[in-house]
mmCIF file of C-alpha atoms and ligand atoms in Angstrom:
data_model
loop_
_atom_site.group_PDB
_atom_site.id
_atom_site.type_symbol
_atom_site.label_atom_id
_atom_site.label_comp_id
_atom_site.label_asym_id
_atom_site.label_seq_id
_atom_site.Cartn_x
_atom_site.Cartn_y
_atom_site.Cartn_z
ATOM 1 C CA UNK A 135 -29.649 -43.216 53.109
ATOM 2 C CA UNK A 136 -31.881 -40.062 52.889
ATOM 3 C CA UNK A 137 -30.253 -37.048 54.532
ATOM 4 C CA UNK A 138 -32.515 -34.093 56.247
ATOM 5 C CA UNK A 139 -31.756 -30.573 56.034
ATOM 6 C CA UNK A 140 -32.635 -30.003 52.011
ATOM 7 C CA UNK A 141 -30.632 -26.555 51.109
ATOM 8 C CA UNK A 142 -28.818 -26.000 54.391
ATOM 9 C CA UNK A 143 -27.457 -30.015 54.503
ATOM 10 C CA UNK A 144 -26.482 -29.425 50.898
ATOM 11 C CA UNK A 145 -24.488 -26.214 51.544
ATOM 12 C CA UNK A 146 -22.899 -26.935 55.028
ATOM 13 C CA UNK A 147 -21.624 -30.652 52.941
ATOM 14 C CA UNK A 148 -20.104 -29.000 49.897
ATOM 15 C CA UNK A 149 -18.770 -25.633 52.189
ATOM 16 C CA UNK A 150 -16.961 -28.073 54.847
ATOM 17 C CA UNK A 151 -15.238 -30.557 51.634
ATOM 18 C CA UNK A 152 -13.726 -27.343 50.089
ATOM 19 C CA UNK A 153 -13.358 -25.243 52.725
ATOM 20 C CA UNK A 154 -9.592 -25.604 52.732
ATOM 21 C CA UNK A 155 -9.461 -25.570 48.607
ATOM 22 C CA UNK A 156 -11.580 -22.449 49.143
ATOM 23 C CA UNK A 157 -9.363 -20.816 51.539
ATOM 24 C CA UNK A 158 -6.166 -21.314 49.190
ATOM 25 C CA UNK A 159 -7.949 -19.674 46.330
ATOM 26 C CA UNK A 160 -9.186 -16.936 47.945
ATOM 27 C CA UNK A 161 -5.282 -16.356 49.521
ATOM 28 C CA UNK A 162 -4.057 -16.646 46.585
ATOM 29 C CA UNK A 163 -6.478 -14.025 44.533
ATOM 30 C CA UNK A 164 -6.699 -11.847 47.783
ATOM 31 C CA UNK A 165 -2.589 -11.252 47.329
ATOM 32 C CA UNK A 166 -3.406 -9.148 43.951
ATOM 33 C CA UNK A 167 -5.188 -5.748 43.940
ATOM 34 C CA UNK A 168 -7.562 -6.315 41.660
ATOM 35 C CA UNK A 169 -7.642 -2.616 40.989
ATOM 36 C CA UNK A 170 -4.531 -2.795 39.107
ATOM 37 C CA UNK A 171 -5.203 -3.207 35.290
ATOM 38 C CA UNK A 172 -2.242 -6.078 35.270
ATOM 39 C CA UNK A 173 -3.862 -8.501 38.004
ATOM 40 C CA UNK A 174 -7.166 -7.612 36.938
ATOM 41 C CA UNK A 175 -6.766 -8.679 33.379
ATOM 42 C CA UNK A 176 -4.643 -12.091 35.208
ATOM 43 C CA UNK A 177 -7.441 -12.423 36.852
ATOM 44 C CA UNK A 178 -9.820 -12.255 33.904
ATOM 45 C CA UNK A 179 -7.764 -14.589 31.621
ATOM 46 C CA UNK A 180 -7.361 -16.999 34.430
ATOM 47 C CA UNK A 181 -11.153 -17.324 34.855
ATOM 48 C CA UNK A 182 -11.682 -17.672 30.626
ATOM 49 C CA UNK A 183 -9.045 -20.806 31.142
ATOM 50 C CA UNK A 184 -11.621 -22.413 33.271
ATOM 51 C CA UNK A 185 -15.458 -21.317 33.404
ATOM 52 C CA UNK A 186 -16.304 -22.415 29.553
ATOM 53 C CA UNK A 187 -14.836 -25.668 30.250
ATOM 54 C CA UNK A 188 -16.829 -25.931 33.577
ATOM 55 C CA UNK A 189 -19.971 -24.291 32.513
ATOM 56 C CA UNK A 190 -19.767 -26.530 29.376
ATOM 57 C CA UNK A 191 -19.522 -29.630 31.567
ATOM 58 C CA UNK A 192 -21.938 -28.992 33.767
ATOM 59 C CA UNK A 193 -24.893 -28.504 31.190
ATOM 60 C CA UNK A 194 -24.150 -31.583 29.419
ATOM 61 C CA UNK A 195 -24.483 -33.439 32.769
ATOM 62 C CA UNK A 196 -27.277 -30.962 34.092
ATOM 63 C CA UNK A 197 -29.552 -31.353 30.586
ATOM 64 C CA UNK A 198 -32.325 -33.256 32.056
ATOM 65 C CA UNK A 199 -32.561 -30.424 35.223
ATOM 66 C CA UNK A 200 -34.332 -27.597 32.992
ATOM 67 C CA UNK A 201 -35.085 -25.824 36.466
ATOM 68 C CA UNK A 202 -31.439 -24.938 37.086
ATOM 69 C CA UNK A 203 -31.942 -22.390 33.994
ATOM 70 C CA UNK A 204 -28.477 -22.743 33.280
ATOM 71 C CA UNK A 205 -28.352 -19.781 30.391
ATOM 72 C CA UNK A 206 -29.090 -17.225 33.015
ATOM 73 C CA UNK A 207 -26.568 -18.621 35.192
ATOM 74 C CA UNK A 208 -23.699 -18.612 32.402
ATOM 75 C CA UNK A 209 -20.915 -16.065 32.793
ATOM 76 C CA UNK A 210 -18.645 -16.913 29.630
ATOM 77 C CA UNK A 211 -20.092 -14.063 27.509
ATOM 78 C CA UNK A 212 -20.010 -11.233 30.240
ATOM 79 C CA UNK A 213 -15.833 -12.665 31.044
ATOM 80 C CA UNK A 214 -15.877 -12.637 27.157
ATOM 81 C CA UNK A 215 -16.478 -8.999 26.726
ATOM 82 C CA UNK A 216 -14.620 -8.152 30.001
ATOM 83 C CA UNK A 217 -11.531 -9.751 28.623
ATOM 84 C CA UNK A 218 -12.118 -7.213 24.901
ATOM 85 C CA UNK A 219 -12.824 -4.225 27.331
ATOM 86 C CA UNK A 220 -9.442 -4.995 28.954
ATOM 87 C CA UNK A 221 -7.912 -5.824 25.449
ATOM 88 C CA UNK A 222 -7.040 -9.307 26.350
ATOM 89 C CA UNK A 223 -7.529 -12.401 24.466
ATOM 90 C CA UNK A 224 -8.969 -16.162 26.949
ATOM 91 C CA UNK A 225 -6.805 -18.247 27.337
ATOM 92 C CA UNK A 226 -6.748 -21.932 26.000
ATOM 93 C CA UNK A 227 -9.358 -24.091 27.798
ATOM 94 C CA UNK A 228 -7.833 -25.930 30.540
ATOM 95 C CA UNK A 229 -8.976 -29.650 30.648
ATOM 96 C CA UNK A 230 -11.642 -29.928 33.307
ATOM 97 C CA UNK A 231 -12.652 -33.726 33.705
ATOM 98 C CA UNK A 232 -16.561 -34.244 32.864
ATOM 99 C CA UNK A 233 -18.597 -34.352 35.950
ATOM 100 C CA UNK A 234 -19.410 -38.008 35.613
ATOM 101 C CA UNK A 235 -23.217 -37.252 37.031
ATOM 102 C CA UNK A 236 -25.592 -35.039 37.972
ATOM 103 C CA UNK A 237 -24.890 -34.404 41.729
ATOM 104 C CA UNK A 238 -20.919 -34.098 40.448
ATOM 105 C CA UNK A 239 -22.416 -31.604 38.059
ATOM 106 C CA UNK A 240 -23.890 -30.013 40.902
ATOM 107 C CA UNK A 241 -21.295 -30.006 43.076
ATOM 108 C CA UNK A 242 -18.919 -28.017 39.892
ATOM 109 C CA UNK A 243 -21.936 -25.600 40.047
ATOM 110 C CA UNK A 244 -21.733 -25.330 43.791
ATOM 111 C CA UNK A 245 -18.457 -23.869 43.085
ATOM 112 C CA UNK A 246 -19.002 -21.255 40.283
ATOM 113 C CA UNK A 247 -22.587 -20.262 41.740
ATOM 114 C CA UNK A 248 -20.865 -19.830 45.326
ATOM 115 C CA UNK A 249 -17.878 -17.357 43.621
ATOM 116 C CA UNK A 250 -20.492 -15.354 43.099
ATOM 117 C CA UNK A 251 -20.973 -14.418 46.596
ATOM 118 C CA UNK A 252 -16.947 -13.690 46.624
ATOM 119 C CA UNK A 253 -17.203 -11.503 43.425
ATOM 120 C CA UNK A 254 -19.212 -8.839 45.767
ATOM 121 C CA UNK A 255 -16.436 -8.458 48.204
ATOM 122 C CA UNK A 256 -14.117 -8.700 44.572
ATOM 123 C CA UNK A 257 -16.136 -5.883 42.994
ATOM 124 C CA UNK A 258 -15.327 -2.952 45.621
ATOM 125 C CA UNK A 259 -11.713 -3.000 44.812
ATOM 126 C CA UNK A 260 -12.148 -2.940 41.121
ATOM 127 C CA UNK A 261 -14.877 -0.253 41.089
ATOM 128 C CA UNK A 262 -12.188 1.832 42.547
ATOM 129 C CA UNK A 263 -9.689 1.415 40.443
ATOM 130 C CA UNK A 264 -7.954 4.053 39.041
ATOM 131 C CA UNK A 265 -7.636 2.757 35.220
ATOM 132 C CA UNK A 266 -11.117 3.227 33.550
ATOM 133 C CA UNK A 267 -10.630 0.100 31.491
ATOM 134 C CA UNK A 268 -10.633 -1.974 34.757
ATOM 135 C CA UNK A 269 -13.751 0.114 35.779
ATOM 136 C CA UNK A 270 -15.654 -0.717 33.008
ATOM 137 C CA UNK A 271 -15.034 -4.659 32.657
ATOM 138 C CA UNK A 272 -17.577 -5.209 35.542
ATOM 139 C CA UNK A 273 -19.984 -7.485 33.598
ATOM 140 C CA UNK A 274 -18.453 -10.986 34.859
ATOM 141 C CA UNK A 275 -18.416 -10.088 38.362
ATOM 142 C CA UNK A 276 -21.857 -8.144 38.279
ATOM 143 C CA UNK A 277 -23.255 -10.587 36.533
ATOM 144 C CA UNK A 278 -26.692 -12.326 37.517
ATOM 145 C CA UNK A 279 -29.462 -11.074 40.131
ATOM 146 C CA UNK A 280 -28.973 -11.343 43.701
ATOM 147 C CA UNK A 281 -31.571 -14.704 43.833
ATOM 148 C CA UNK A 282 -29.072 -16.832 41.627
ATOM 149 C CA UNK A 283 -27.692 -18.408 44.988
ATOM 150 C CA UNK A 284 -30.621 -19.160 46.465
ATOM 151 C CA UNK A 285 -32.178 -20.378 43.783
ATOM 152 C CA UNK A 286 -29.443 -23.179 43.083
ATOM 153 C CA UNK A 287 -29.487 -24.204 46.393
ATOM 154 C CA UNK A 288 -33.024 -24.820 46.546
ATOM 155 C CA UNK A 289 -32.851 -26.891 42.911
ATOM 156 C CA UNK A 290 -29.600 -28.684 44.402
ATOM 157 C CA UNK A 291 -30.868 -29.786 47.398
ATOM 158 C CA UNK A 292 -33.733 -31.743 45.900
ATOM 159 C CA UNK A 293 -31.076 -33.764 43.714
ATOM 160 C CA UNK A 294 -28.691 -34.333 46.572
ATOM 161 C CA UNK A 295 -30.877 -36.227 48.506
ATOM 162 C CA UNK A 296 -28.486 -39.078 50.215
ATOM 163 C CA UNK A 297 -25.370 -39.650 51.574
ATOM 164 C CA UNK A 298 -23.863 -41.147 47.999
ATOM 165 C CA UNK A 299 -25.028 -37.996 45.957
ATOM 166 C CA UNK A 300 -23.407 -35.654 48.296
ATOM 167 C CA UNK A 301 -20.423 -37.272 48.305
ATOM 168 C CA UNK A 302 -20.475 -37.168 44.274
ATOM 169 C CA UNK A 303 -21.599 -33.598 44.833
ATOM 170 C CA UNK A 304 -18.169 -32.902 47.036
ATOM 171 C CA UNK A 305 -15.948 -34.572 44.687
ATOM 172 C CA UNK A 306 -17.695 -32.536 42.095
ATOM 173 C CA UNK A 307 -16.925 -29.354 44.160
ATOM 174 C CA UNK A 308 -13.195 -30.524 44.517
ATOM 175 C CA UNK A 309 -12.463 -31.295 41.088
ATOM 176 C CA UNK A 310 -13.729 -28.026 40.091
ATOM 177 C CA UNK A 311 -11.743 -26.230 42.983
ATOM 178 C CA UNK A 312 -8.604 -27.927 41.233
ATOM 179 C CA UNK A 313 -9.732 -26.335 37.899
ATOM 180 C CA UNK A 314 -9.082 -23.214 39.534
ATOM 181 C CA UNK A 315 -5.877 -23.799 41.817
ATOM 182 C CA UNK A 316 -4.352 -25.498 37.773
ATOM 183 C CA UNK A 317 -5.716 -22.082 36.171
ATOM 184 C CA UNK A 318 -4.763 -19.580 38.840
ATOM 185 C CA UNK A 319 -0.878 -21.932 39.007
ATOM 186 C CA UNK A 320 -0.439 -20.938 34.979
ATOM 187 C CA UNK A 321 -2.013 -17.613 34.732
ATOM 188 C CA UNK A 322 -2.187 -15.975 37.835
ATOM 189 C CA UNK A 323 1.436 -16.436 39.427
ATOM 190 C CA UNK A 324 1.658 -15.368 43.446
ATOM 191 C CA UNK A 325 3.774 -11.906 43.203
ATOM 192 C CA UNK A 326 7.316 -12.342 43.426
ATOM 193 C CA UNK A 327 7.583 -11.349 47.053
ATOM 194 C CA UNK A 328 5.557 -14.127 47.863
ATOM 195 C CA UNK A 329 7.487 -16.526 45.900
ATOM 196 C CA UNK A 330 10.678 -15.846 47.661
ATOM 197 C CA UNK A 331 9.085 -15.774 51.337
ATOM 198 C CA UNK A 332 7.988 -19.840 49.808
ATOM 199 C CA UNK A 333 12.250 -20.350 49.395
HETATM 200 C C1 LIG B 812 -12.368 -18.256 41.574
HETATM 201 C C2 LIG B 812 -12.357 -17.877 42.820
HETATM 202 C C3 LIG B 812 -13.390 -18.286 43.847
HETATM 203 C C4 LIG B 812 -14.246 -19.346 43.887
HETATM 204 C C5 LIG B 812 -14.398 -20.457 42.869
HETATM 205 C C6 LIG B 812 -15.014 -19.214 45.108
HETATM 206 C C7 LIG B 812 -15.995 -20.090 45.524
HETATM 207 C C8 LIG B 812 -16.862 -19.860 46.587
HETATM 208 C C9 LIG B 812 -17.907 -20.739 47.030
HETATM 209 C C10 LIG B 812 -18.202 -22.110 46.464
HETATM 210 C C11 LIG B 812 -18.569 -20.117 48.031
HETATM 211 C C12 LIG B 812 -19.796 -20.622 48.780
HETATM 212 C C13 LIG B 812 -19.410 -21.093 50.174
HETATM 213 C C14 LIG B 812 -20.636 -21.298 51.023
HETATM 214 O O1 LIG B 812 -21.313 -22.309 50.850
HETATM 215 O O2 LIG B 812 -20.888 -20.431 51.845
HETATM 216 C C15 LIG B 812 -17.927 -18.856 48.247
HETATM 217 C C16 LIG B 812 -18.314 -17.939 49.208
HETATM 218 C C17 LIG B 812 -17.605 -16.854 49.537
HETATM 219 N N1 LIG B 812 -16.392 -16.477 49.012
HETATM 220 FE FE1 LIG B 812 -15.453 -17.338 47.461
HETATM 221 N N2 LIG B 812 -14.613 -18.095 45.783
HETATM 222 C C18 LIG B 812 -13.613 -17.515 45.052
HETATM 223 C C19 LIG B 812 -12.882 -16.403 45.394
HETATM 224 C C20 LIG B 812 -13.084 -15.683 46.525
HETATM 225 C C21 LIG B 812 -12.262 -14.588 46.953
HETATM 226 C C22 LIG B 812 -11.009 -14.100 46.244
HETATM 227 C C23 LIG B 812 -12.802 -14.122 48.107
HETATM 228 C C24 LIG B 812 -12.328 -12.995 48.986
HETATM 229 C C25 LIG B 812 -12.128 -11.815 48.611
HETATM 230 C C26 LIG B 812 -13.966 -14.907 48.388
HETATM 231 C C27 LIG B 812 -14.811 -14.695 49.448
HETATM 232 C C28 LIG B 812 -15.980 -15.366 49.676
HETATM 233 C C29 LIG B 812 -16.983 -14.994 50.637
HETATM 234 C C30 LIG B 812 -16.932 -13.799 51.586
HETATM 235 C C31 LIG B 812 -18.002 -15.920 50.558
HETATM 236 C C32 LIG B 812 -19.310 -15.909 51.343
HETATM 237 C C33 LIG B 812 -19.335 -16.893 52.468
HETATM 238 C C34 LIG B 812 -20.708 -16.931 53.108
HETATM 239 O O3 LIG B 812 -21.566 -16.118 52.792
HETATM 240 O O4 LIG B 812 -20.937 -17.807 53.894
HETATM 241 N N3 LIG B 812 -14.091 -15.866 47.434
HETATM 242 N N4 LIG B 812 -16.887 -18.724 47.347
#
């Protein structure tokens, strides 16, 4: 079955499957001041655990979707030099299961194209940090020009035409969620306040 709506259909779908798995991780990164050269470089190793994997993933699946211009939409170099600026090494590759199609693939792209829009709200804190090293690793959450969103929706939506591809889409988006929630669960521990108010 064909489904109307083209972009907005495609983004309403994939923001009400994760909107939950969204919520946690932004609860969870939200309990850190990013500001703070410790969290920040967490943060930073967390992500290198996760986005090569992902990004990897997604343009084997995605190599027959040229428009998606996936090189200007890759942020492992800019978390690459982020992670020397803050004189941390990545982390080990987590293992992020292959998206098994295209709309999967687009659905894992959903996810790392839509923390994007989080990274501005991310950005104020650690522009205002007081360490200079934390100042100065701004490339992965700079990174890209303000159309990038917009753009993916609009290539997206003319994959995800039908009810089957956007349900491959929002398992897609899930499984990549997970990624994260497994990354942030070995590398970006909830403080140790938080941990006890859990007991
Ligand atoms: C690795 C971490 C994160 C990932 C993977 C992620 C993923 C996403 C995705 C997929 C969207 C698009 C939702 C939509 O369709 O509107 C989004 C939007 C957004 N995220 Fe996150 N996010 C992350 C962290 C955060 C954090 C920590 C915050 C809060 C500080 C945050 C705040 C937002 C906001 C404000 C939007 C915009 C919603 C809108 O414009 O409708 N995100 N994020």
């Amino acid at each position: 079955m064909v489904v109307g709506g083209g972009a907005h259909s495609f983004r309403e779908r994939l923001r009400a499957a994760t909107a939950r798995a969204h919520e946690r991780l932004d609860d969870r990164i939200s309990s850190f001041d990013l500001g703070e050269p410790d969290a920040y470089r967490a943060f930073l190793i967390m992500h290198s655990a996760v986005l090569p994997p992902l990004e990897a993933g997604i343009a084997r699946a995605c190599a027959d979707a040229p428009e998606l211009d996936l090189a200007a939409r890759s942020r492992t170099s800019a978390l690459t030099a982020d992670l020397e600026t803050m004189g941390a090494r990545p982390a080990a590759p987590l293992p992020v299961a292959e998206p098994a199609s295209l709309a999967e693939a687009l659905g894992a792209l959903y996810v790392l194209e839509g923390s994007r829009l989080g990274a501005q709200i991310l950005i104020r804190r650690v522009r205002a940090s007081g360490d200079a090293r934390v100042r100065a690793a701004t490339a992965f959450l700079e990174h890209g020009s303000p159309d990038l969103w917009r753009s993916f929706l609009d290539a997206a939506s003319s994959y995800v035409v039908d009810e089957d591809a956007l349900c491959a889409a929002s398992d897609g988006a899930l499984s990549a969620f997970g990624a994260f929630h497994l990354a942030c669960s070995q590398y970006f521990p909830l403080p140790v306040k938080d941990e006890r108010a859990r007991v």
